[in-house]
PDB file of C-alpha atoms and ligand atoms in Angstrom:
ATOM      1  CA  MET R   1     -30.484 -11.017  46.159  1.00 45.00           C
ATOM      2  CA  ASN R   2     -27.820 -13.340  44.930  1.00 45.00           C
ATOM      3  CA  TRP R   3     -24.876 -11.331  43.458  1.00 47.00           C
ATOM      4  CA  ARG R   4     -23.129 -14.452  42.228  1.00 47.00           C
ATOM      5  CA  LEU R   5     -23.486 -14.855  38.504  1.00 43.00           C
ATOM      6  CA  ASN R   6     -24.135 -18.193  37.017  1.00 47.00           C
ATOM      7  CA  SER R   7     -21.886 -19.353  34.230  1.00 46.00           C
ATOM      8  CA  ASN R   8     -24.404 -18.359  31.550  1.00 48.00           C
ATOM      9  CA  SER R   9     -24.441 -14.772  32.849  1.00 48.00           C
ATOM     10  CA  GLN R  10     -20.646 -14.689  32.940  1.00 46.00           C
ATOM     11  CA  ILE R  11     -20.503 -15.773  29.303  1.00 43.00           C
ATOM     12  CA  ALA R  12     -23.099 -13.100  28.442  1.00 46.00           C
ATOM     13  CA  LEU R  13     -20.980 -10.450  30.201  1.00 44.00           C
ATOM     14  CA  LEU R  14     -17.832 -11.527  28.389  1.00 42.00           C
ATOM     15  CA  PHE R  15     -19.769 -11.421  25.174  1.00 44.00           C
ATOM     16  CA  LEU R  16     -20.998  -7.872  25.888  1.00 44.00           C
ATOM     17  CA  ALA R  17     -17.445  -6.796  26.824  1.00 43.00           C
ATOM     18  CA  GLY R  18     -16.299  -8.251  23.536  1.00 41.00           C
ATOM     19  CA  ILE R  19     -18.782  -6.156  21.632  1.00 43.00           C
ATOM     20  CA  PHE R  20     -17.931  -3.095  23.718  1.00 43.00           C
ATOM     21  CA  PHE R  21     -14.173  -3.293  23.197  1.00 44.00           C
ATOM     22  CA  GLY R  22     -14.683  -4.504  19.693  1.00 39.00           C
ATOM     23  CA  THR R  23     -16.357  -1.254  18.814  1.00 40.00           C
ATOM     24  CA  VAL R  24     -14.228   0.998  21.040  1.00 42.00           C
ATOM     25  CA  LEU R  25     -10.714  -0.189  20.185  1.00 42.00           C
ATOM     26  CA  PRO R  26     -10.689   0.737  16.470  1.00 46.00           C
ATOM     27  CA  ALA R  27     -12.393   4.035  17.306  1.00 43.00           C
ATOM     28  CA  SER R  28      -9.020   5.839  17.237  1.00 48.00           C
ATOM     29  CA  ALA R  29      -8.778   4.891  13.552  1.00 47.00           C
ATOM     30  CA  ALA R  30     -12.327   6.124  12.989  1.00 51.00           C
ATOM     31  CA  THR R  31     -11.361   9.649  14.046  1.00 88.00           C
ATOM     32  CA  TRP R  32      -9.368  10.158  10.823  1.00 95.00           C
ATOM     33  CA  THR R  33     -11.522  12.035   8.371  1.00 96.00           C
ATOM     34  CA  VAL R  34     -10.673  11.997   4.690  1.00 97.00           C
ATOM     35  CA  ARG R  35     -12.496  14.247   2.217  1.00 97.00           C
ATOM     36  CA  ALA R  36     -12.092  14.237  -1.536  1.00 97.00           C
ATOM     37  CA  GLN R  37     -13.124  17.122  -3.764  1.00 97.00           C
ATOM     38  CA  PRO R  38     -14.851  16.569  -6.115  1.00 97.00           C
ATOM     39  CA  THR R  39     -16.692  13.756  -4.358  1.00 95.00           C
ATOM     40  CA  ARG R  40     -17.002  11.930  -7.695  1.00 96.00           C
ATOM     41  CA  LEU R  41     -13.496  11.044  -8.897  1.00 97.00           C
ATOM     42  CA  VAL R  42     -12.978  10.426 -12.624  1.00 97.00           C
ATOM     43  CA  ASN R  43     -10.053   9.400 -14.824  1.00 97.00           C
ATOM     44  CA  GLY R  44      -8.305  12.530 -16.105  1.00 97.00           C
ATOM     45  CA  GLY R  45      -9.581  14.592 -13.164  1.00 98.00           C
ATOM     46  CA  PRO R  46      -7.732  16.410 -10.375  1.00 98.00           C
ATOM     47  CA  VAL R  47      -8.612  15.759  -6.735  1.00 98.00           C
ATOM     48  CA  LEU R  48      -8.074  17.722  -3.526  1.00 98.00           C
ATOM     49  CA  PHE R  49      -7.594  15.463  -0.483  1.00 98.00           C
ATOM     50  CA  GLN R  50      -8.338  17.010   2.915  1.00 97.00           C
ATOM     51  CA  VAL R  51      -7.434  15.016   6.007  1.00 97.00           C
ATOM     52  CA  LYS R  52      -7.967  15.440   9.729  1.00 96.00           C
ATOM     53  CA  SER R  53      -5.826  13.177  11.847  1.00 94.00           C
ATOM     54  CA  PRO R  54      -6.765  11.760  15.303  1.00 92.00           C
ATOM     55  CA  VAL R  55      -3.651  13.303  16.906  1.00 90.00           C
ATOM     56  CA  GLY R  56      -1.415  16.224  16.057  1.00 92.00           C
ATOM     57  CA  LEU R  57       1.063  15.476  13.237  1.00 95.00           C
ATOM     58  CA  GLU R  58       4.388  16.969  12.121  1.00 95.00           C
ATOM     59  CA  SER R  59       4.060  15.639   8.617  1.00 95.00           C
ATOM     60  CA  LEU R  60       1.596  13.669   6.498  1.00 97.00           C
ATOM     61  CA  ASN R  61       2.430  11.709   3.392  1.00 97.00           C
ATOM     62  CA  GLY R  62       0.413   9.422   1.210  1.00 97.00           C
ATOM     63  CA  THR R  63       0.472   7.052  -1.722  1.00 98.00           C
ATOM     64  CA  TRP R  64      -2.254   7.283  -4.331  1.00 98.00           C
ATOM     65  CA  LEU R  65      -2.370   5.322  -7.619  1.00 97.00           C
ATOM     66  CA  GLY R  66       1.350   4.648  -7.336  1.00 96.00           C
ATOM     67  CA  HIS R  67       2.235   8.321  -6.724  1.00 96.00           C
ATOM     68  CA  GLU R  68       3.795   9.793  -3.598  1.00 95.00           C
ATOM     69  CA  VAL R  69       1.913  12.794  -2.231  1.00 96.00           C
ATOM     70  CA  SER R  70       3.100  15.188   0.432  1.00 95.00           C
ATOM     71  CA  PHE R  71       0.410  17.094   2.397  1.00 96.00           C
ATOM     72  CA  SER R  72       0.478  20.752   3.545  1.00 95.00           C
ATOM     73  CA  PHE R  73      -1.156  21.882   6.824  1.00 95.00           C
ATOM     74  CA  ASP R  74      -3.822  24.573   6.848  1.00 94.00           C
ATOM     75  CA  THR R  75      -3.647  26.105  10.339  1.00 92.00           C
ATOM     76  CA  ALA R  76      -7.031  27.897  10.014  1.00 91.00           C
ATOM     77  CA  SER R  77      -9.026  24.700   9.481  1.00 91.00           C
ATOM     78  CA  LYS R  78      -6.446  22.358  11.153  1.00 92.00           C
ATOM     79  CA  THR R  79      -6.620  20.246   8.007  1.00 96.00           C
ATOM     80  CA  TRP R  80      -3.936  18.568   5.907  1.00 97.00           C
ATOM     81  CA  PHE R  81      -4.398  18.985   2.177  1.00 97.00           C
ATOM     82  CA  VAL R  82      -2.806  18.013  -1.119  1.00 97.00           C
ATOM     83  CA  LEU R  83      -3.750  18.330  -4.756  1.00 97.00           C
ATOM     84  CA  ALA R  84      -3.438  15.094  -6.719  1.00 97.00           C
ATOM     85  CA  GLY R  85      -5.008  13.492  -9.758  1.00 98.00           C
ATOM     86  CA  VAL R  86      -6.325  10.420 -11.500  1.00 98.00           C
ATOM     87  CA  THR R  87      -4.619   9.620 -14.808  1.00 95.00           C
ATOM     88  CA  LEU R  88      -6.690   9.351 -17.983  1.00 93.00           C
ATOM     89  CA  GLU R  89      -5.700   5.642 -18.237  1.00 93.00           C
ATOM     90  CA  THR R  90      -7.009   4.707 -14.764  1.00 97.00           C
ATOM     91  CA  ALA R  91      -9.762   2.102 -15.024  1.00 97.00           C
ATOM     92  CA  PRO R  92     -12.985   2.579 -12.998  1.00 97.00           C
ATOM     93  CA  GLY R  93     -12.793   0.869  -9.611  1.00 98.00           C
ATOM     94  CA  ASN R  94     -11.769   1.269  -5.973  1.00 98.00           C
ATOM     95  CA  TYR R  95      -8.310   2.532  -5.081  1.00 98.00           C
ATOM     96  CA  ASP R  96      -6.534   3.028  -1.765  1.00 98.00           C
ATOM     97  CA  LEU R  97      -5.299   6.325  -0.464  1.00 98.00           C
ATOM     98  CA  LYS R  98      -2.641   5.221   2.083  1.00 98.00           C
ATOM     99  CA  LEU R  99      -1.741   7.844   4.685  1.00 98.00           C
ATOM    100  CA  THR R 100       1.264   7.866   6.953  1.00 97.00           C
ATOM    101  CA  GLY R 101       1.817  10.627   9.502  1.00 96.00           C
ATOM    102  CA  GLY R 102       4.566  11.422  11.968  1.00 94.00           C
ATOM    103  CA  THR R 103       3.133  12.424  15.347  1.00 92.00           C
ATOM    104  CA  LYS R 104       4.456  15.509  17.140  1.00 89.00           C
ATOM    105  CA  ALA R 105       7.239  14.723  19.576  1.00 85.00           C
ATOM    106  CA  GLY R 106       6.280  15.957  23.071  1.00 82.00           C
ATOM    107  CA  LYS R 107       6.155  13.940  26.299  1.00 78.00           C
ATOM    108  CA  SER R 108       6.380  10.870  24.140  1.00 81.00           C
ATOM    109  CA  PRO R 109       8.663  10.540  21.124  1.00 85.00           C
ATOM    110  CA  SER R 110       7.296  10.897  17.598  1.00 86.00           C
ATOM    111  CA  THR R 111       5.727   7.767  16.175  1.00 92.00           C
ATOM    112  CA  ARG R 112       4.253   6.906  12.821  1.00 94.00           C
ATOM    113  CA  ILE R 113       0.549   6.327  12.397  1.00 94.00           C
ATOM    114  CA  SER R 114      -1.237   5.222   9.269  1.00 95.00           C
ATOM    115  CA  PHE R 115      -4.679   4.984   7.794  1.00 96.00           C
ATOM    116  CA  THR R 116      -6.107   3.697   4.521  1.00 97.00           C
ATOM    117  CA  ARG R 117      -9.172   5.024   2.808  1.00 96.00           C
ATOM    118  CA  LYS R 118     -10.742   3.366  -0.261  1.00 97.00           C
ATOM    119  CA  LEU R 119     -12.003   5.761  -2.928  1.00 97.00           C
ATOM    120  CA  THR R 120     -14.057   5.024  -6.023  1.00 98.00           C
ATOM    121  CA  VAL R 121     -12.993   6.241  -9.453  1.00 98.00           C
ATOM    122  CA  ALA R 122     -15.731   6.497 -12.079  1.00 97.00           C
ATOM    123  CA  ARG R 123     -15.265   6.706 -15.834  1.00 96.00           C
ATOM    124  CA  ALA R 124     -15.389  10.228 -17.302  1.00 94.00           C
ATOM    125  CA  LYS R 125     -17.493  10.855 -20.367  1.00 88.00           C
ATOM    126  CA  TYR R 126     -15.219  12.695 -22.770  1.00 85.00           C
ATOM    127  CA  PRO R 127     -16.691  13.785 -26.105  1.00 81.00           C
ATOM    128  CA  LYS R 128     -16.076  11.486 -29.065  1.00 75.00           C
ATOM    129  CA  ILE R 129     -16.799  14.264 -31.572  1.00 68.00           C
ATOM    130  CA  LYS R 130     -14.452  13.747 -34.497  1.00 62.00           C
ATOM    131  CA  VAL R 131     -13.378  16.900 -36.264  1.00 62.00           C
ATOM    132  CA  ASN R 132     -11.662  16.934 -39.647  1.00 61.00           C
ATOM    133  CA  LEU R 133      -8.867  19.406 -39.482  1.00 59.00           C
ATOM    134  CA  SER R 134      -6.265  20.105 -42.086  1.00 60.00           C
ATOM    135  CA  VAL R 135      -2.798  21.015 -40.862  1.00 61.00           C
ATOM    136  CA  GLU R 136       0.357  21.568 -42.803  1.00 63.00           C
ATOM    137  CA  GLY R 137       1.968  18.391 -44.113  1.00 66.00           C
ATOM    138  CA  LYS R 138       5.169  19.133 -42.106  1.00 67.00           C
ATOM    139  CA  PHE R 139       3.251  18.158 -38.943  1.00 71.00           C
ATOM    140  CA  THR R 140       1.820  14.856 -40.169  1.00 71.00           C
ATOM    141  CA  GLU R 141       4.651  13.821 -42.497  1.00 80.00           C
ATOM    142  CA  PRO R 142       7.806  15.565 -41.212  1.00 84.00           C
ATOM    143  CA  SER R 143      11.061  15.504 -43.184  1.00 90.00           C
ATOM    144  CA  PRO R 144      14.255  13.967 -41.618  1.00 92.00           C
ATOM    145  CA  GLU R 145      15.387  17.458 -40.579  1.00 92.00           C
ATOM    146  CA  GLN R 146      12.001  18.132 -38.987  1.00 91.00           C
ATOM    147  CA  GLN R 147      12.087  14.711 -37.302  1.00 92.00           C
ATOM    148  CA  LYS R 148      15.398  15.723 -35.673  1.00 94.00           C
ATOM    149  CA  GLU R 149      13.715  18.883 -34.360  1.00 92.00           C
ATOM    150  CA  ILE R 150      10.773  16.824 -33.095  1.00 93.00           C
ATOM    151  CA  GLN R 151      13.119  14.449 -31.266  1.00 94.00           C
ATOM    152  CA  GLU R 152      14.937  17.329 -29.629  1.00 94.00           C
ATOM    153  CA  ALA R 153      11.633  18.825 -28.502  1.00 94.00           C
ATOM    154  CA  GLN R 154      10.575  15.422 -27.128  1.00 95.00           C
ATOM    155  CA  ALA R 155      13.790  15.177 -25.068  1.00 95.00           C
ATOM    156  CA  VAL R 156      13.148  18.634 -23.592  1.00 95.00           C
ATOM    157  CA  LYS R 157       9.563  17.658 -22.680  1.00 95.00           C
ATOM    158  CA  LYS R 158      10.590  14.303 -21.209  1.00 94.00           C
ATOM    159  CA  ASP R 159      13.130  16.083 -19.034  1.00 93.00           C
ATOM    160  CA  TYR R 160      10.995  19.045 -17.858  1.00 95.00           C
ATOM    161  CA  LEU R 161       7.384  17.900 -17.914  1.00 95.00           C
ATOM    162  CA  ASN R 162       7.861  15.051 -15.462  1.00 92.00           C
ATOM    163  CA  ARG R 163       9.524  17.125 -12.771  1.00 91.00           C
ATOM    164  CA  VAL R 164       8.145  17.140  -9.243  1.00 91.00           C
ATOM    165  CA  THR R 165       9.172  20.028  -6.985  1.00 91.00           C
ATOM    166  CA  PRO R 166       8.091  19.033  -3.457  1.00 87.00           C
ATOM    167  CA  GLU R 167       7.504  22.631  -2.268  1.00 90.00           C
ATOM    168  CA  ARG R 168       4.011  23.883  -2.896  1.00 94.00           C
ATOM    169  CA  GLU R 169       3.863  27.254  -4.656  1.00 97.00           C
ATOM    170  CA  TRP R 170       0.200  27.264  -5.675  1.00 97.00           C
ATOM    171  CA  SER R 171      -2.361  28.666  -3.252  1.00 95.00           C
ATOM    172  CA  GLY R 172      -6.043  29.250  -3.734  1.00 96.00           C
ATOM    173  CA  PRO R 173      -7.969  28.525  -6.920  1.00 98.00           C
ATOM    174  CA  PHE R 174      -6.574  27.999 -10.421  1.00 98.00           C
ATOM    175  CA  THR R 175      -8.073  30.766 -12.579  1.00 98.00           C
ATOM    176  CA  PRO R 176      -8.703  30.868 -16.354  1.00 98.00           C
ATOM    177  CA  PRO R 177      -5.677  32.091 -18.348  1.00 98.00           C
ATOM    178  CA  ALA R 178      -7.928  34.153 -20.648  1.00 98.00           C
ATOM    179  CA  ASP R 179     -11.453  35.572 -20.564  1.00 96.00           C
ATOM    180  CA  ALA R 180     -12.653  33.766 -23.669  1.00 97.00           C
ATOM    181  CA  ALA R 181     -14.979  31.014 -24.925  1.00 97.00           C
ATOM    182  CA  ILE R 182     -13.771  27.385 -24.940  1.00 96.00           C
ATOM    183  CA  SER R 183     -13.295  26.008 -28.431  1.00 94.00           C
ATOM    184  CA  ASP R 184     -12.214  22.455 -27.538  1.00 91.00           C
ATOM    185  CA  VAL R 185     -12.406  20.471 -24.310  1.00 94.00           C
ATOM    186  CA  PHE R 186     -10.104  17.966 -22.664  1.00 95.00           C
ATOM    187  CA  GLY R 187     -10.304  14.316 -23.757  1.00 91.00           C
ATOM    188  CA  SER R 188     -11.910  14.835 -27.154  1.00 88.00           C
ATOM    189  CA  GLN R 189     -10.597  12.844 -30.118  1.00 78.00           C
ATOM    190  CA  ARG R 190      -9.397  14.645 -33.238  1.00 69.00           C
ATOM    191  CA  ILE R 191      -8.501  13.628 -36.741  1.00 69.00           C
ATOM    192  CA  PHE R 192      -5.650  15.228 -38.659  1.00 64.00           C
ATOM    193  CA  ASN R 193      -5.708  14.590 -42.410  1.00 66.00           C
ATOM    194  CA  ASP R 194      -7.764  11.409 -41.879  1.00 71.00           C
ATOM    195  CA  LYS R 195      -5.376  10.114 -39.212  1.00 70.00           C
ATOM    196  CA  THR R 196      -6.819   9.774 -35.720  1.00 70.00           C
ATOM    197  CA  SER R 197      -4.534  11.440 -33.197  1.00 69.00           C
ATOM    198  CA  SER R 198      -4.361  10.890 -29.448  1.00 78.00           C
ATOM    199  CA  PRO R 199      -7.029  12.514 -27.222  1.00 87.00           C
ATOM    200  CA  HIS R 200      -6.897  16.279 -26.798  1.00 90.00           C
ATOM    201  CA  LEU R 201      -4.947  16.689 -23.569  1.00 95.00           C
ATOM    202  CA  GLY R 202      -5.736  20.323 -22.881  1.00 96.00           C
ATOM    203  CA  LEU R 203      -8.358  23.037 -23.064  1.00 98.00           C
ATOM    204  CA  ASP R 204      -8.568  25.454 -26.006  1.00 97.00           C
ATOM    205  CA  PHE R 205      -9.596  29.100 -25.636  1.00 98.00           C
ATOM    206  CA  ARG R 206     -10.895  30.968 -28.707  1.00 97.00           C
ATOM    207  CA  VAL R 207      -8.658  34.057 -28.697  1.00 98.00           C
ATOM    208  CA  PRO R 208      -7.244  36.186 -31.483  1.00 97.00           C
ATOM    209  CA  ASN R 209      -3.490  36.849 -31.869  1.00 97.00           C
ATOM    210  CA  GLY R 210      -1.978  39.020 -29.175  1.00 98.00           C
ATOM    211  CA  THR R 211      -4.404  38.325 -26.318  1.00 98.00           C
ATOM    212  CA  PRO R 212      -2.698  38.487 -22.891  1.00 98.00           C
ATOM    213  CA  VAL R 213      -2.314  35.009 -21.319  1.00 98.00           C
ATOM    214  CA  GLU R 214      -2.368  34.922 -17.505  1.00 98.00           C
ATOM    215  CA  ALA R 215      -0.687  32.540 -15.065  1.00 98.00           C
ATOM    216  CA  MET R 216      -3.360  30.223 -13.582  1.00 98.00           C
ATOM    217  CA  ASN R 217      -1.694  30.253 -10.161  1.00 98.00           C
ATOM    218  CA  ASP R 218       1.567  31.270  -8.417  1.00 98.00           C
ATOM    219  CA  GLY R 219       4.653  29.446  -9.600  1.00 98.00           C
ATOM    220  CA  THR R 220       8.077  29.482 -11.236  1.00 98.00           C
ATOM    221  CA  VAL R 221       8.700  29.601 -15.009  1.00 98.00           C
ATOM    222  CA  LEU R 222      10.118  26.173 -15.862  1.00 98.00           C
ATOM    223  CA  LEU R 223      10.161  26.629 -19.652  1.00 98.00           C
ATOM    224  CA  ALA R 224       9.803  29.664 -21.958  1.00 98.00           C
ATOM    225  CA  ARG R 225      11.077  28.624 -25.368  1.00 97.00           C
ATOM    226  CA  PRO R 226       9.874  27.585 -28.831  1.00 97.00           C
ATOM    227  CA  LEU R 227       9.244  23.864 -29.477  1.00 97.00           C
ATOM    228  CA  TYR R 228       8.241  22.133 -32.735  1.00 95.00           C
ATOM    229  CA  PHE R 229       4.538  21.267 -32.044  1.00 94.00           C
ATOM    230  CA  GLU R 230       3.922  23.560 -29.083  1.00 97.00           C
ATOM    231  CA  GLY R 231       5.250  26.711 -30.774  1.00 97.00           C
ATOM    232  CA  ASN R 232       6.250  29.393 -28.264  1.00 98.00           C
ATOM    233  CA  PHE R 233       5.750  27.427 -25.064  1.00 98.00           C
ATOM    234  CA  VAL R 234       5.512  28.514 -21.413  1.00 98.00           C
ATOM    235  CA  VAL R 235       5.441  26.017 -18.552  1.00 98.00           C
ATOM    236  CA  LEU R 236       4.819  27.051 -14.939  1.00 98.00           C
ATOM    237  CA  ASP R 237       5.798  24.856 -11.981  1.00 98.00           C
ATOM    238  CA  HIS R 238       3.376  25.295  -9.080  1.00 98.00           C
ATOM    239  CA  GLY R 239       5.055  22.693  -6.878  1.00 95.00           C
ATOM    240  CA  GLN R 240       3.813  19.266  -5.657  1.00 92.00           C
ATOM    241  CA  GLY R 241       4.174  17.994  -9.233  1.00 94.00           C
ATOM    242  CA  LEU R 242       1.630  20.435 -10.696  1.00 97.00           C
ATOM    243  CA  LEU R 243       2.533  22.248 -13.929  1.00 98.00           C
ATOM    244  CA  THR R 244       0.449  24.492 -16.232  1.00 98.00           C
ATOM    245  CA  LEU R 245       1.355  24.697 -19.921  1.00 98.00           C
ATOM    246  CA  TYR R 246       0.568  27.519 -22.363  1.00 98.00           C
ATOM    247  CA  LEU R 247       1.024  26.785 -26.084  1.00 98.00           C
ATOM    248  CA  HIS R 248       1.199  28.487 -29.511  1.00 98.00           C
ATOM    249  CA  LEU R 249       2.082  31.920 -28.046  1.00 98.00           C
ATOM    250  CA  SER R 250       3.082  34.800 -30.326  1.00 98.00           C
ATOM    251  CA  GLU R 251       5.233  36.421 -27.647  1.00 98.00           C
ATOM    252  CA  PHE R 252       6.851  35.608 -24.307  1.00 98.00           C
ATOM    253  CA  LYS R 253       6.417  37.948 -21.334  1.00 98.00           C
ATOM    254  CA  VAL R 254       8.470  35.864 -18.870  1.00 98.00           C
ATOM    255  CA  LYS R 255      11.754  33.992 -18.919  1.00 98.00           C
ATOM    256  CA  GLU R 256      12.835  30.679 -17.403  1.00 98.00           C
ATOM    257  CA  GLY R 257      13.421  30.960 -13.668  1.00 98.00           C
ATOM    258  CA  ASP R 258      11.040  33.910 -13.120  1.00 98.00           C
ATOM    259  CA  GLN R 259       8.615  33.780 -10.165  1.00 98.00           C
ATOM    260  CA  VAL R 260       5.050  34.598 -11.227  1.00 98.00           C
ATOM    261  CA  LYS R 261       1.823  35.379  -9.393  1.00 98.00           C
ATOM    262  CA  ARG R 262      -1.650  34.223 -10.380  1.00 98.00           C
ATOM    263  CA  GLY R 263      -3.021  36.560 -13.067  1.00 98.00           C
ATOM    264  CA  GLN R 264       0.405  37.759 -14.190  1.00 98.00           C
ATOM    265  CA  ILE R 265       0.795  37.916 -18.012  1.00 98.00           C
ATOM    266  CA  VAL R 266       3.179  35.169 -19.162  1.00 98.00           C
ATOM    267  CA  GLY R 267       2.799  35.802 -22.925  1.00 98.00           C
ATOM    268  CA  LEU R 268       0.515  36.779 -25.771  1.00 98.00           C
ATOM    269  CA  SER R 269      -1.628  34.257 -27.622  1.00 98.00           C
ATOM    270  CA  GLY R 270      -0.835  33.210 -31.191  1.00 98.00           C
ATOM    271  CA  GLY R 271      -0.795  30.361 -33.641  1.00 97.00           C
ATOM    272  CA  THR R 272       2.837  29.172 -33.514  1.00 97.00           C
ATOM    273  CA  GLY R 273       3.720  25.441 -33.767  1.00 95.00           C
ATOM    274  CA  ARG R 274       1.020  22.927 -34.750  1.00 89.00           C
ATOM    275  CA  ALA R 275      -2.053  25.139 -34.741  1.00 88.00           C
ATOM    276  CA  THR R 276      -4.773  25.603 -37.350  1.00 85.00           C
ATOM    277  CA  GLY R 277      -5.032  29.271 -36.387  1.00 93.00           C
ATOM    278  CA  PRO R 278      -4.568  31.561 -33.381  1.00 97.00           C
ATOM    279  CA  HIS R 279      -5.930  30.026 -30.173  1.00 97.00           C
ATOM    280  CA  LEU R 280      -4.679  29.297 -26.668  1.00 98.00           C
ATOM    281  CA  HIS R 281      -4.108  25.659 -25.716  1.00 98.00           C
ATOM    282  CA  VAL R 282      -3.644  25.198 -21.950  1.00 98.00           C
ATOM    283  CA  ALA R 283      -2.710  21.947 -20.291  1.00 98.00           C
ATOM    284  CA  VAL R 284      -2.247  20.748 -16.728  1.00 98.00           C
ATOM    285  CA  ARG R 285       0.339  18.132 -15.703  1.00 97.00           C
ATOM    286  CA  TRP R 286       0.407  16.348 -12.396  1.00 97.00           C
ATOM    287  CA  GLN R 287       3.395  14.082 -11.688  1.00 95.00           C
ATOM    288  CA  GLY R 288       3.972  13.249 -15.325  1.00 93.00           C
ATOM    289  CA  THR R 289       0.322  12.893 -16.476  1.00 95.00           C
ATOM    290  CA  TYR R 290      -2.253  15.199 -18.063  1.00 97.00           C
ATOM    291  CA  LEU R 291      -5.371  16.327 -16.113  1.00 98.00           C
ATOM    292  CA  ASP R 292      -8.480  18.238 -17.252  1.00 98.00           C
ATOM    293  CA  PRO R 293      -7.808  21.992 -16.708  1.00 98.00           C
ATOM    294  CA  ALA R 294     -11.582  22.732 -16.584  1.00 97.00           C
ATOM    295  CA  LEU R 295     -12.015  20.359 -13.621  1.00 97.00           C
ATOM    296  CA  LEU R 296      -8.993  21.905 -11.891  1.00 98.00           C
ATOM    297  CA  MET R 297     -10.447  25.407 -12.218  1.00 98.00           C
ATOM    298  CA  ARG R 298     -13.709  24.182 -10.662  1.00 97.00           C
ATOM    299  CA  LEU R 299     -12.064  23.087  -7.391  1.00 97.00           C
ATOM    300  CA  ARG R 300     -12.415  25.287  -4.319  1.00 95.00           C
ATOM    301  CA  LEU R 301      -8.831  25.254  -3.062  1.00 95.00           C
ATOM    302  CA  PRO R 302      -7.332  26.435   0.227  1.00 92.00           C
TER     303      PRO R 302
HETATM  304 ZN1  LIG W 401      -5.687  22.340 -27.880  1.00 87.87          ZN
END
């Protein structure tokens, strides 16, 4: 048997080697796994990213839709996770989640590894039901004195509602703030005195005056004060840029700076501020943008 290969065989071998290494070399990248929950991302929706890295990491950060996200490590499942969102204004399409991790320093010094995963955002179908509501004239045509109050309230909101505390305080699921029926969903359009207002950026619970309102997750009380449109207003900071907002309360049960646990009573429901009657309006902020609270409560969170 002749062991010498002719030139054609040598070319064939090189070709096979090319295929072999061609598939093997990027395999280290293929060992990243990225999971998104829910699997169908929509504008206005929250998303839980869960990542397994090919090697042990000290830290994992990412960029998503122009936002910086900082992952936490779940030792039980050896998975990195972060709660993020898709703004209501995001157009349907494919967007990159860019990951950068710092490897654990051991025999070799820590290095940075990165990975990019493309994710598809679909368009959410928010109800276009137009409701005619009548509210007091002071909310649609405010006087100069009221306009000053509105401006002051806007300054407070601009300052507080865009805050991002890097430390995560939330853990486990976000739970309903009241055991009551939903009277208006996120994203619906409303009309006040024949003027179309911006989409409804929260979730309304049909509750009478004085119903206990519970914290949706662990956090710190960022705001507990009356504002012009919001009425008696409580904002909880859950860390990682996630805030929950509770509006139109009749009474406060917490003060700014308090630490609260999920289920703790933060106030009693009411109809203060711009409200047609007693109800609880709850909103979710993520890094300066509103997300659908109903979708957040549906996520199974670590
Ligand atoms: Zn509402």
